[in-house]
Coordinates of C-alpha atoms in Angstrom, one line a residue:
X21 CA -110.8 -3.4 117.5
X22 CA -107.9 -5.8 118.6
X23 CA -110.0 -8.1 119.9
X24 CA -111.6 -8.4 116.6
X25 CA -108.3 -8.2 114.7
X26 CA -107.0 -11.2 116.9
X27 CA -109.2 -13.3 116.2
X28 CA -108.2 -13.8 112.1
X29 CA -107.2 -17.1 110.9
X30 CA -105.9 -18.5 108.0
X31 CA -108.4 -19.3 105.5
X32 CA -106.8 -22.0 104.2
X33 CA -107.0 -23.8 100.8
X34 CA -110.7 -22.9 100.2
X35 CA -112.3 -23.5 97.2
X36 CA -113.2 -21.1 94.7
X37 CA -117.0 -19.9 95.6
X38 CA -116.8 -21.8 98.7
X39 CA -118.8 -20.2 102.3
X40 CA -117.3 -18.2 104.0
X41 CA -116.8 -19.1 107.7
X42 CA -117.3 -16.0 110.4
X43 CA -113.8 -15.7 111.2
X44 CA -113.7 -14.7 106.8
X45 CA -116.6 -12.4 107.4
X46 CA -115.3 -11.0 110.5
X47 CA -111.7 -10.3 108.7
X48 CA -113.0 -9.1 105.6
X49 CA -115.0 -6.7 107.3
X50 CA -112.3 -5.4 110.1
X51 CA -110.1 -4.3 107.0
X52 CA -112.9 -2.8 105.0
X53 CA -112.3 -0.4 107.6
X54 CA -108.7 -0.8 108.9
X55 CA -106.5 -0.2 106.2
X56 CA -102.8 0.6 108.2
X57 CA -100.9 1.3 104.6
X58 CA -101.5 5.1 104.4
X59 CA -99.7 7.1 106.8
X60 CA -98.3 9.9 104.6
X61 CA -96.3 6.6 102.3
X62 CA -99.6 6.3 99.5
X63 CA -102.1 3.2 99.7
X64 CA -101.0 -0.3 99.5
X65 CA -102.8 -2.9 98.3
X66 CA -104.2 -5.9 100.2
X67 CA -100.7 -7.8 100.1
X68 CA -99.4 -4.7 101.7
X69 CA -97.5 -3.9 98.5
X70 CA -97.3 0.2 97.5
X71 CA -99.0 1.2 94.2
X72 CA -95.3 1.6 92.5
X73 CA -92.4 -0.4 92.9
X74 CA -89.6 0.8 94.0
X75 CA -86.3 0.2 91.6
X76 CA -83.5 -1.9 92.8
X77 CA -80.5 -0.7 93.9
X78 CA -78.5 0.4 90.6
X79 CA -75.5 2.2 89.9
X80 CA -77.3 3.8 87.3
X81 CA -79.2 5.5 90.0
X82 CA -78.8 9.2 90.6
X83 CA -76.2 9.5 93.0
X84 CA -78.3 11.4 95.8
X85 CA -81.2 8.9 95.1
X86 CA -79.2 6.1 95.5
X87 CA -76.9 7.0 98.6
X88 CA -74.2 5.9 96.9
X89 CA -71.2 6.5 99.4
X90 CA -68.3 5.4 97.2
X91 CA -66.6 6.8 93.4
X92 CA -64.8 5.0 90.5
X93 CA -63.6 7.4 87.9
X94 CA -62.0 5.4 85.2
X95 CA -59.6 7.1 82.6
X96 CA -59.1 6.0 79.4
X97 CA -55.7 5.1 78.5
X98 CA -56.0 6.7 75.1
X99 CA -57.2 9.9 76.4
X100 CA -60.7 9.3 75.0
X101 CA -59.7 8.9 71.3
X102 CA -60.3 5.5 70.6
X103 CA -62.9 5.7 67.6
X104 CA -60.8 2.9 66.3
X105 CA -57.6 2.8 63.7
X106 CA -59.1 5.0 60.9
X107 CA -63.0 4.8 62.7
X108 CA -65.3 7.2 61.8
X109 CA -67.2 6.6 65.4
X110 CA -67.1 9.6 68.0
X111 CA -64.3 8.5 70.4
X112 CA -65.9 8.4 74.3
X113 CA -65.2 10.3 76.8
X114 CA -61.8 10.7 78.3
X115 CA -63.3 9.7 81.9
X116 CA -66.1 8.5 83.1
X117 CA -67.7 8.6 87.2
X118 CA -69.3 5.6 88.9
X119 CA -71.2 6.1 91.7
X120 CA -71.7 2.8 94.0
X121 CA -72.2 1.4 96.7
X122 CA -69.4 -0.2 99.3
X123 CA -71.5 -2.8 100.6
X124 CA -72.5 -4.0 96.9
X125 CA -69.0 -4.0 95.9
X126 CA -67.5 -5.6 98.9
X127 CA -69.9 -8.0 100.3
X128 CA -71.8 -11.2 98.6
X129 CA -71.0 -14.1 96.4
X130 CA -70.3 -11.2 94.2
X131 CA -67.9 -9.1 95.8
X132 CA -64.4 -7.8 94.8
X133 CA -61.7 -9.1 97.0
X134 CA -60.2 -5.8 95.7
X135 CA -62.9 -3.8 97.5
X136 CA -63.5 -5.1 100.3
X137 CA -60.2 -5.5 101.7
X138 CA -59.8 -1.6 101.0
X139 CA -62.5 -1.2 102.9
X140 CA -61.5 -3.3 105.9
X141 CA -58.3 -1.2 105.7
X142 CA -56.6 0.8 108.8
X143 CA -54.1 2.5 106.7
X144 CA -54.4 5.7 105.6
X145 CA -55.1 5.1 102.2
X146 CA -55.7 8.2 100.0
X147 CA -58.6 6.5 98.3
X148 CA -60.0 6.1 101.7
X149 CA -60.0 10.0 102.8
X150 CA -62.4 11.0 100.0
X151 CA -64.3 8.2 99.0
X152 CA -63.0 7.6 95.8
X153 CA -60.6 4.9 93.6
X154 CA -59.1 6.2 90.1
X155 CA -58.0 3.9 88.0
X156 CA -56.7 4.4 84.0
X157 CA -57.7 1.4 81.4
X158 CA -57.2 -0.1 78.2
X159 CA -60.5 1.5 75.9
X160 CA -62.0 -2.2 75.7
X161 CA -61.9 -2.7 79.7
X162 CA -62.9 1.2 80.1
X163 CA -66.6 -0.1 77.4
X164 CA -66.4 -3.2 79.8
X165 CA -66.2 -1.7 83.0
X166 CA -70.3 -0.5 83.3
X167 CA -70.9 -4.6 82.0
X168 CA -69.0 -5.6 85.5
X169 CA -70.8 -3.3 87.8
X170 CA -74.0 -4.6 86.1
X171 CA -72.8 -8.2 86.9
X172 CA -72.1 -6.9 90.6
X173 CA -75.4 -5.0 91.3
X174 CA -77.5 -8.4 89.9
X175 CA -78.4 -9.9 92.8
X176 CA -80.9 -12.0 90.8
X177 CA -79.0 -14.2 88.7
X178 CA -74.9 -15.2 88.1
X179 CA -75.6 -14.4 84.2
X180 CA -73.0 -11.4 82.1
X181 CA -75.4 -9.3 80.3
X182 CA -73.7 -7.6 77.1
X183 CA -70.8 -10.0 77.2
X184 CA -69.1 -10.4 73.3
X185 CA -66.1 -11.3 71.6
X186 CA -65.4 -7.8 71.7
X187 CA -65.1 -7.6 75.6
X188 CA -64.9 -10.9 77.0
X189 CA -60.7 -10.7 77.4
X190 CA -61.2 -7.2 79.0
X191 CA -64.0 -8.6 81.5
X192 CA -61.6 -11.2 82.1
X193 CA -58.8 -8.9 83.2
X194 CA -61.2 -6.6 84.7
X195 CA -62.2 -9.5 87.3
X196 CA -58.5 -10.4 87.5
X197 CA -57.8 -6.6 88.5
X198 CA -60.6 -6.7 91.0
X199 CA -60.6 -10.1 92.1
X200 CA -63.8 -10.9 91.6
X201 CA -63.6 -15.0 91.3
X202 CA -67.2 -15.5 89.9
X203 CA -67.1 -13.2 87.3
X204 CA -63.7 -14.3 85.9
X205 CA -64.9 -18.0 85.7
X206 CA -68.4 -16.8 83.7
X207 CA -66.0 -14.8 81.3
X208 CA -64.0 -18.1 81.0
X209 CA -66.5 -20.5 79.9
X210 CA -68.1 -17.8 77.6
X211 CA -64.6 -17.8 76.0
X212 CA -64.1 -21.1 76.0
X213 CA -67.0 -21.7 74.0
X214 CA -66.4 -18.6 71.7
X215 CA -63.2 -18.7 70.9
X216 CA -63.3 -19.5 67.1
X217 CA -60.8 -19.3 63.6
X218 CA -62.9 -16.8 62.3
X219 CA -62.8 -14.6 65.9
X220 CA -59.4 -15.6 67.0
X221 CA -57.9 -12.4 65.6
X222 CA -59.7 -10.3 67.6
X223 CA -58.8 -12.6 71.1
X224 CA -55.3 -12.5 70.1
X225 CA -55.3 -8.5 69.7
X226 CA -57.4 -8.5 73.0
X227 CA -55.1 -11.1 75.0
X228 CA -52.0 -9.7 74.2
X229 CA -53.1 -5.9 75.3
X230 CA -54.0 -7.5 78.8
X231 CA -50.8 -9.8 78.7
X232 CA -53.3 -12.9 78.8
X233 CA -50.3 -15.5 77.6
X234 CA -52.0 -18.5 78.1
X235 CA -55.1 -17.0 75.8
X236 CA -52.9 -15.4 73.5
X237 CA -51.2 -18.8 72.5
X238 CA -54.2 -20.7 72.7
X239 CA -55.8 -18.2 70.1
X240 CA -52.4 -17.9 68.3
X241 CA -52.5 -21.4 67.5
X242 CA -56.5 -21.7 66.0
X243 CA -55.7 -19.1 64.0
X244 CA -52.2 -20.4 62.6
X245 CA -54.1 -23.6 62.0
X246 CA -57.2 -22.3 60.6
X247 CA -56.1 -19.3 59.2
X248 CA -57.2 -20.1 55.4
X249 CA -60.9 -20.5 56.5
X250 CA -60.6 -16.6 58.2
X251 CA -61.5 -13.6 55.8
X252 CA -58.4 -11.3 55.0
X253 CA -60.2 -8.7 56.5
X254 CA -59.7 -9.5 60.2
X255 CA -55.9 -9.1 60.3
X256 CA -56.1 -5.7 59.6
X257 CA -56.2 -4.9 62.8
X258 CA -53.4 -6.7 64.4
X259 CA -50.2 -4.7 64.6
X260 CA -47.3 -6.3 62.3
X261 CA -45.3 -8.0 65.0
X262 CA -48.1 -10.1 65.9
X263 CA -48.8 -11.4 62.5
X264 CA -45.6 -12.3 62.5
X265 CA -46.2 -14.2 65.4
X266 CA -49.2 -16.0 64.1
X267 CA -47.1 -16.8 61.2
X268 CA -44.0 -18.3 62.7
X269 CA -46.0 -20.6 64.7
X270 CA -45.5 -24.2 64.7
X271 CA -48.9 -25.0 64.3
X272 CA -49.3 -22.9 60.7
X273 CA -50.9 -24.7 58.0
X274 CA -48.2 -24.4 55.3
X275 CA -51.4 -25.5 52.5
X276 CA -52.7 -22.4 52.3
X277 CA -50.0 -20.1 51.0
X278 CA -51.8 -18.8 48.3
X279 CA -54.4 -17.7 50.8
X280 CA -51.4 -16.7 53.2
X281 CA -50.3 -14.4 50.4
X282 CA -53.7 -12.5 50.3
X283 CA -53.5 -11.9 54.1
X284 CA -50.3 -10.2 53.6
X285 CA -51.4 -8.6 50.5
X286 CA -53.9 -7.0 51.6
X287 CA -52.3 -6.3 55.4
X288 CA -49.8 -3.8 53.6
X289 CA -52.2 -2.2 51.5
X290 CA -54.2 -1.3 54.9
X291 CA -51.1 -0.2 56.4
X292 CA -49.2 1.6 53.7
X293 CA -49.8 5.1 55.2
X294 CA -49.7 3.8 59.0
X295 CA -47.0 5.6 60.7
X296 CA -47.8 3.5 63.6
X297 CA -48.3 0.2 62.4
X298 CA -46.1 0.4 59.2
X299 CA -44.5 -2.9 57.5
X300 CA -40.9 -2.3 57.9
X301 CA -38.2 -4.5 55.6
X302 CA -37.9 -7.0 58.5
X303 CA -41.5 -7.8 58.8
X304 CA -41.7 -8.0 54.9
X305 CA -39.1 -10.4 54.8
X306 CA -40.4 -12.4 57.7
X307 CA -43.8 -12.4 56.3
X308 CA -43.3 -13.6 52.6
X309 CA -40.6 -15.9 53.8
X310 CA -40.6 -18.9 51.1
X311 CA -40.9 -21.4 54.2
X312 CA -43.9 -19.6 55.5
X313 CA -45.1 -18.3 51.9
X314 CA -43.6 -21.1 49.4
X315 CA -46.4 -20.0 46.7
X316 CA -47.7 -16.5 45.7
X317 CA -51.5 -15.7 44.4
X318 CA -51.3 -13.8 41.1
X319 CA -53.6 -11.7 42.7
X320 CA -51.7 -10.8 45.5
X321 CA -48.0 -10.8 43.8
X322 CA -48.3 -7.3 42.7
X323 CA -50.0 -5.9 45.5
X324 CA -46.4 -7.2 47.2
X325 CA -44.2 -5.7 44.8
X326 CA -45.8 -2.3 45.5
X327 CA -45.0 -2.6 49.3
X328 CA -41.6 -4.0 48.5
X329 CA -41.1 -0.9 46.4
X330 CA -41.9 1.4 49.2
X331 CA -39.4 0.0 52.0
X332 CA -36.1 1.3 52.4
X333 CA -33.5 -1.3 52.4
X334 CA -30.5 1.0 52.3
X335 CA -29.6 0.3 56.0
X336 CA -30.9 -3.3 55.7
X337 CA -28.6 -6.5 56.5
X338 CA -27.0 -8.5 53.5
X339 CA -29.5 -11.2 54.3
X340 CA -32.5 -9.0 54.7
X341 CA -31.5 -7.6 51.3
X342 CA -31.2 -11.2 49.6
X343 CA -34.7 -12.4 51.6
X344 CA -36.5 -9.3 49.9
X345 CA -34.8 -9.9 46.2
X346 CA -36.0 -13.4 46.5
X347 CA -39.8 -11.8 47.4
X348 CA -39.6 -10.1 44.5
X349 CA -38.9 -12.5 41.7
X350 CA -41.7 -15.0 43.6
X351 CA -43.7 -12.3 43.1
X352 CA -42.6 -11.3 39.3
X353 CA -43.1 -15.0 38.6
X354 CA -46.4 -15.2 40.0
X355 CA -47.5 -12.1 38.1
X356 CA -46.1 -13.7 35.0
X357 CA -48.3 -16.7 35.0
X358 CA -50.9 -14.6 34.1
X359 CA -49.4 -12.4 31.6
X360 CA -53.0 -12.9 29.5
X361 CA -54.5 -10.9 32.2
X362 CA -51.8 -8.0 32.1
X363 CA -51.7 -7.4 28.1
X364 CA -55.8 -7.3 28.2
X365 CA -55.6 -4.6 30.6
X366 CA -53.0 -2.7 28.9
X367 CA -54.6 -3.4 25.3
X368 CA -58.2 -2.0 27.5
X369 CA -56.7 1.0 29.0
X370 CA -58.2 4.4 28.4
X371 CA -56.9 7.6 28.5
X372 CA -58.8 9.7 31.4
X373 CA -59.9 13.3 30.8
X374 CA -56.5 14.6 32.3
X375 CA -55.1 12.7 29.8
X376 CA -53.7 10.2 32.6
X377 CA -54.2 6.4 31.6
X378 CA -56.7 4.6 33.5
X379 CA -54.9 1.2 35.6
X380 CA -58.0 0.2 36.3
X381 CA -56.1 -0.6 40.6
X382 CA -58.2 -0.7 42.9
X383 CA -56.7 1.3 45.4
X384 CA -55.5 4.8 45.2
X385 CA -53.0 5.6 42.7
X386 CA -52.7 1.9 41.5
X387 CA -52.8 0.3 38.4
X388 CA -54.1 -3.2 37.7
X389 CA -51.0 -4.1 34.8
X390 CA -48.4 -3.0 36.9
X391 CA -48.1 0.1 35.1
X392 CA -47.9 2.2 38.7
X393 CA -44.6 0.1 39.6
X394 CA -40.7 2.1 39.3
X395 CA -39.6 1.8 35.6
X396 CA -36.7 -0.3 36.6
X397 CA -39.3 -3.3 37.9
X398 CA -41.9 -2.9 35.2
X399 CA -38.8 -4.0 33.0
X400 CA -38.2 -7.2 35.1
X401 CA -42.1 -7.5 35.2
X402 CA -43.0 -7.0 31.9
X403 CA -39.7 -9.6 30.8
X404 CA -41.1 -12.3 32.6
X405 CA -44.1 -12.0 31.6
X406 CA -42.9 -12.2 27.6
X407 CA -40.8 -15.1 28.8
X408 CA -43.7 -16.7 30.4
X409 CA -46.2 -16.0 26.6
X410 CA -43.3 -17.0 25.1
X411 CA -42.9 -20.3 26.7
X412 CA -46.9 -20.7 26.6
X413 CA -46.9 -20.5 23.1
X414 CA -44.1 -22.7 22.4
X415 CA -46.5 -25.1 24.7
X416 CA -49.3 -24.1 22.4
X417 CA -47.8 -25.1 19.3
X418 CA -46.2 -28.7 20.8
X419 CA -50.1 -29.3 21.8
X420 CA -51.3 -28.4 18.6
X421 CA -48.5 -30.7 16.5
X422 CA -49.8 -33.1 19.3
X423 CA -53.4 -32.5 18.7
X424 CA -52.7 -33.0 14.4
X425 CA -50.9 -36.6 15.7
X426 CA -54.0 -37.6 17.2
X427 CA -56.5 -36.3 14.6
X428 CA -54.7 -38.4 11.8
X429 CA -54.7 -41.8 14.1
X430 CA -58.3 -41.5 14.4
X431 CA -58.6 -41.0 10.8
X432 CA -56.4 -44.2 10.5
X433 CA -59.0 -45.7 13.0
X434 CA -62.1 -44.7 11.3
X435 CA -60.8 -46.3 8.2
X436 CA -59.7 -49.5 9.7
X437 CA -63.1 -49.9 11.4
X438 CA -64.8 -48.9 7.9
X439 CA -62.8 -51.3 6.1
X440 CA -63.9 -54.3 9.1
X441 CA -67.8 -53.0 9.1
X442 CA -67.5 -53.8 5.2
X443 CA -66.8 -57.8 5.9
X444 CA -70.0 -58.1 7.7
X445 CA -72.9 -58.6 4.7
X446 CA -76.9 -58.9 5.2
X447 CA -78.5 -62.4 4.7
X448 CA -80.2 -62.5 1.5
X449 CA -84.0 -62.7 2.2
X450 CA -84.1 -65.5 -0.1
X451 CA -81.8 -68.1 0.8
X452 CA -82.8 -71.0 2.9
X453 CA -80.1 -72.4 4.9
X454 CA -79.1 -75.8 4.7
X455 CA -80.9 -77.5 7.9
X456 CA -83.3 -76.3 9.9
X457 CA -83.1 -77.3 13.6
X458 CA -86.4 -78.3 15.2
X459 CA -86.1 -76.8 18.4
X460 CA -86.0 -73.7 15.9
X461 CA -89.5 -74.2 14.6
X462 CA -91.0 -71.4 17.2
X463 CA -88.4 -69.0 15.9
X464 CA -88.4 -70.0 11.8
X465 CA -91.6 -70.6 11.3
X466 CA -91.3 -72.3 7.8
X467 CA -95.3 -73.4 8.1
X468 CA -96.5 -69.6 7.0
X469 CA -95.6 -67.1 5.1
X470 CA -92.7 -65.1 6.8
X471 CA -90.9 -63.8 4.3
X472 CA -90.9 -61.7 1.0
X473 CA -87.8 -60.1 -0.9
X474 CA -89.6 -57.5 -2.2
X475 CA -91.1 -56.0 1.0
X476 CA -89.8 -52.6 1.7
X477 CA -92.0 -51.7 4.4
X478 CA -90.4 -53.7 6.7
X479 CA -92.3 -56.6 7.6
X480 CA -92.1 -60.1 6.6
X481 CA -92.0 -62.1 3.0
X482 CA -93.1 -65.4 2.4
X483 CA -90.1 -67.8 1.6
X484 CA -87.6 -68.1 4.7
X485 CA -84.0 -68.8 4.1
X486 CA -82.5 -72.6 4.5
X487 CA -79.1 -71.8 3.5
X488 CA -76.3 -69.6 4.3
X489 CA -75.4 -67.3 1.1
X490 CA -72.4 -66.9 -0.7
X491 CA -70.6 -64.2 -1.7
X492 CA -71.3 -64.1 -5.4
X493 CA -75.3 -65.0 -4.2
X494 CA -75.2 -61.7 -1.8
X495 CA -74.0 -59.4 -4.4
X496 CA -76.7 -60.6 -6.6
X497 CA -79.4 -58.9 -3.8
X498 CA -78.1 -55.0 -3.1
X499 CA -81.2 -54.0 -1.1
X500 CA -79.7 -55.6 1.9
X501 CA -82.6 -53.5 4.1
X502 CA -84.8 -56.4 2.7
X503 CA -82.6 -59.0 4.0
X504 CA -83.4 -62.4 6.6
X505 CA -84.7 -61.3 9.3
X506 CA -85.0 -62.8 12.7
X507 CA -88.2 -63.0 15.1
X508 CA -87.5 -64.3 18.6
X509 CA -89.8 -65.4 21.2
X510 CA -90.9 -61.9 22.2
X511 CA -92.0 -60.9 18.9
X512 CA -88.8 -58.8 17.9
X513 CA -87.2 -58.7 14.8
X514 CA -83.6 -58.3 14.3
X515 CA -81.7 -58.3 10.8
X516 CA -79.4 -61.1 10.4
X517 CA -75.4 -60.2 9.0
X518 CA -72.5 -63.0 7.9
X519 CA -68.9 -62.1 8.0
X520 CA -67.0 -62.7 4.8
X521 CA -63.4 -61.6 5.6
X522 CA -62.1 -61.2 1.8

């Protein structure tokens, strides 16, 4: 049988249907009936290949199936509750156990520096006596962490499955952490592309929880720039001091304060009952600022007077105090402006069935004319806005006085213009005029009849005019419609008029 076996060649680039030579016939019948792949293992195929594949080395893997021979328990620095500021998600758990593999984590083009000179350690390193590293996280590099060992384990490819805005800082700091140089320049090119205004928020939160200074200020300054193209929305998330940040940097677009305003706005609304991440009198001052804020959206002024009204500034500083008076008549003013607005919701308003009026806010226990404010301000409010219909109206009636100017000028114009269309008289249909040039003849044809004074229906009478008329001559004719009329070379006719300015 080895004689046989021995004496198989390569076949070669043989063409489809082509004969077979012995040495084929010889091999094709030795492994009809020498098939080595079953010894206990299952049958293989002709390529030697068993019936199913065998998974590739995962993490994933059961821990007895996959020999894994090292442990990475990662704790969540939040103690497993981050669902998210006022998430209704189910937070993860507190802790979580990988089981790898050493030789994954500490050898290849993918390997963690971090790793592998643990491993190559001689101290007595506790990690070392039972196999295991425990490390604690932010949540964002805790949801990140599986995404890294995935990169690790990939042997196929240098591509970041599952990377996002969402964990593309945390990635970065995870490969930072581990030192993992391949996987931090990926991350850095996906951010470098992704970083946009509208995301920027969410890089700045991200980059300043992994102390990431140079992203931090690179995001900082998009979103200072760009920040009136980016929905109001996204800054809830971002605890006061760094607003303030973005705020006071150089590089803040000081055109879009009536958008500015609505950030704020709606920022202290979202964080009114926020023990954590309240707006204290500091921030509020710092935040409407008249050099960062120099105009207020009507829209947004009262939602500012209601978070004025609900910091302290008892123990505040003389110029904190002055800051947040200013704040507040900005914001009075601005409400003012649109005083029509206010007295149409207060004219509108309905008692509820508890007999309590209906503000028609839009948050809890608001009111949409004010009406939710401390008596004291809706005083000041509701005086500027009389000031402000006051001063409207007076504008009203100037325009109108205005408007009455202009009305009788144009009557004076009408007249005048009535008075010069007058001047301007129809050529009698029976006057001749006094020569008749003859370059003229194809226009005035004097050879037929062309002209008639008593046809009404519009076209032409026999007797042309040769002579301009006179005024007593024209009054003589009234039915100017049958007047001269002229035919040019095209065949159009046009009435003929003479100006007599009496």
């Amino acid at each position: 049988m080895s004689t046989r076996a021995s004496k198989r060649k390569s076949t070669g680039k043989g063409g489809r249907g082509s004969k077979k030579s012995k040495e084929e016939t010889d091999d094709d019948a030795t492994t009809d009936y020498f098939n080595a792949g079953s010894y206990g293992f299952g049958s293989t195929d002709r390529s030697g290949n068993q019936d199913d594949d065998e998974a590739p080395l995962s993490w994933r893997l059961d821990e007895g199936d996959s020999l894994s021979d090292w442990k990475i328990v990662v704790t969540r620095a939040s103690g497993g509750g981050s669902g998210g500021r006022k998430s209704n998600k189910k937070a993860p758990p507190a802790t979580a156990t990988y089981h790898v593999h050493k030789n994954i984590l500490a050898v290849g083009p993918k390997r963690s520096e971090y790793f592998a000179s643990l491993f190559k350690s001689r101290n007595q390193v506790p990690e070392l006596a039972n196999a295991t590293s425990e490390i604690e996280l932010e949540d964002s590099a805790a949801d990140a962490f599986p995404v890294m060992l995935d990169f690790i384990y990939n042997a196929r490819d240098d591509s970041i499955d599952d990377v996002s805005t969402n964990n593309a800082v945390a990635l970065r700091y995870l490969a930072q952490y581990f030192q993992i140089r391949s996987l931090f320049m990926k991350v850095t090119k996906f951010v470098e592309k992704d970083l946009r205004p509208e995301n920027s928020p969410t890089y700045i939160l991200e980059a300043t929880t992994y102390h990431d200074v140079k992203l931090a200020n690179a995001a900082i300054d998009i979103c200072a720039a760009e920040y009136v193209s980016i929905d109001v929305k996204h800054f809830e998330k971002l605890p006061p001091a760094l607003l303030v940040k973005i705020f006071s940097s150089d590089n803040l677009d000081n055109g879009g304060s009536l958008h500015l305003s609505k950030i704020v706005a709606h920022y202290c609304e979202t964080h009114v009952d926020d023990d954590d991440e309240k707006i204290d009198e500091a921030v509020f001052v710092s935040l409407t600022d008249e050099k960062i804020m120099p105009h207020i959206d009507n829209k947004a002024a009262l939602p500012l007077l209601r978070s004025l009204t609900a910091i302290s500034f008892d123990d505040s500083s003389t110029k904190v105090k002055a800051s947040a008076k200013k704040a507040k008549k900005r914001c009075i003013d601005a409400l003012s402006v649109s005083w029509t607005d206010i007295a149409t919701v207060k004219t509108s308003r309905k008692p509820s069935g508890r007999g309590r009026p209906r503000g028609g806010g839009n948050k809890k226990g608001t009111s949409a004319d004010g009406s939710d404010l401390p008596s004291d301000l809706q005083v000041e409010f509701l005086g500027a806005c009389l000031g402000a219909a006051k001063s409207d109206m007076e504008k009203s009636v100037r325009e109108k006085e205005r408007l009455i100017e202009d009305i009788a000028d144009l009557r004076n114009q009408k007249q005048a213009l009535a008075n010069e269309l007058a001047k301007f008289n129809r050529v009698p249909n029976n006057h001749d005029f006094v020569t008749v040039n003859a370059g003229y003849a194809s226009v005035i044809n004097k050879s037929r009849s062309t002209y008639h004074h008593n046809d009404y229906s519009g076209t032409f009478g026999r007797n042309p005019p040769t002579a301009m008329p006179t005024k007593t001559s024209d009054r003589i004719y009234p039915h100017r419609q049958n007047g001269y009329i002229f035919q040019d070379s095209s065949g159009r006719r046009w009435p003929v008029y003479y100006y007599h300015n009496t």
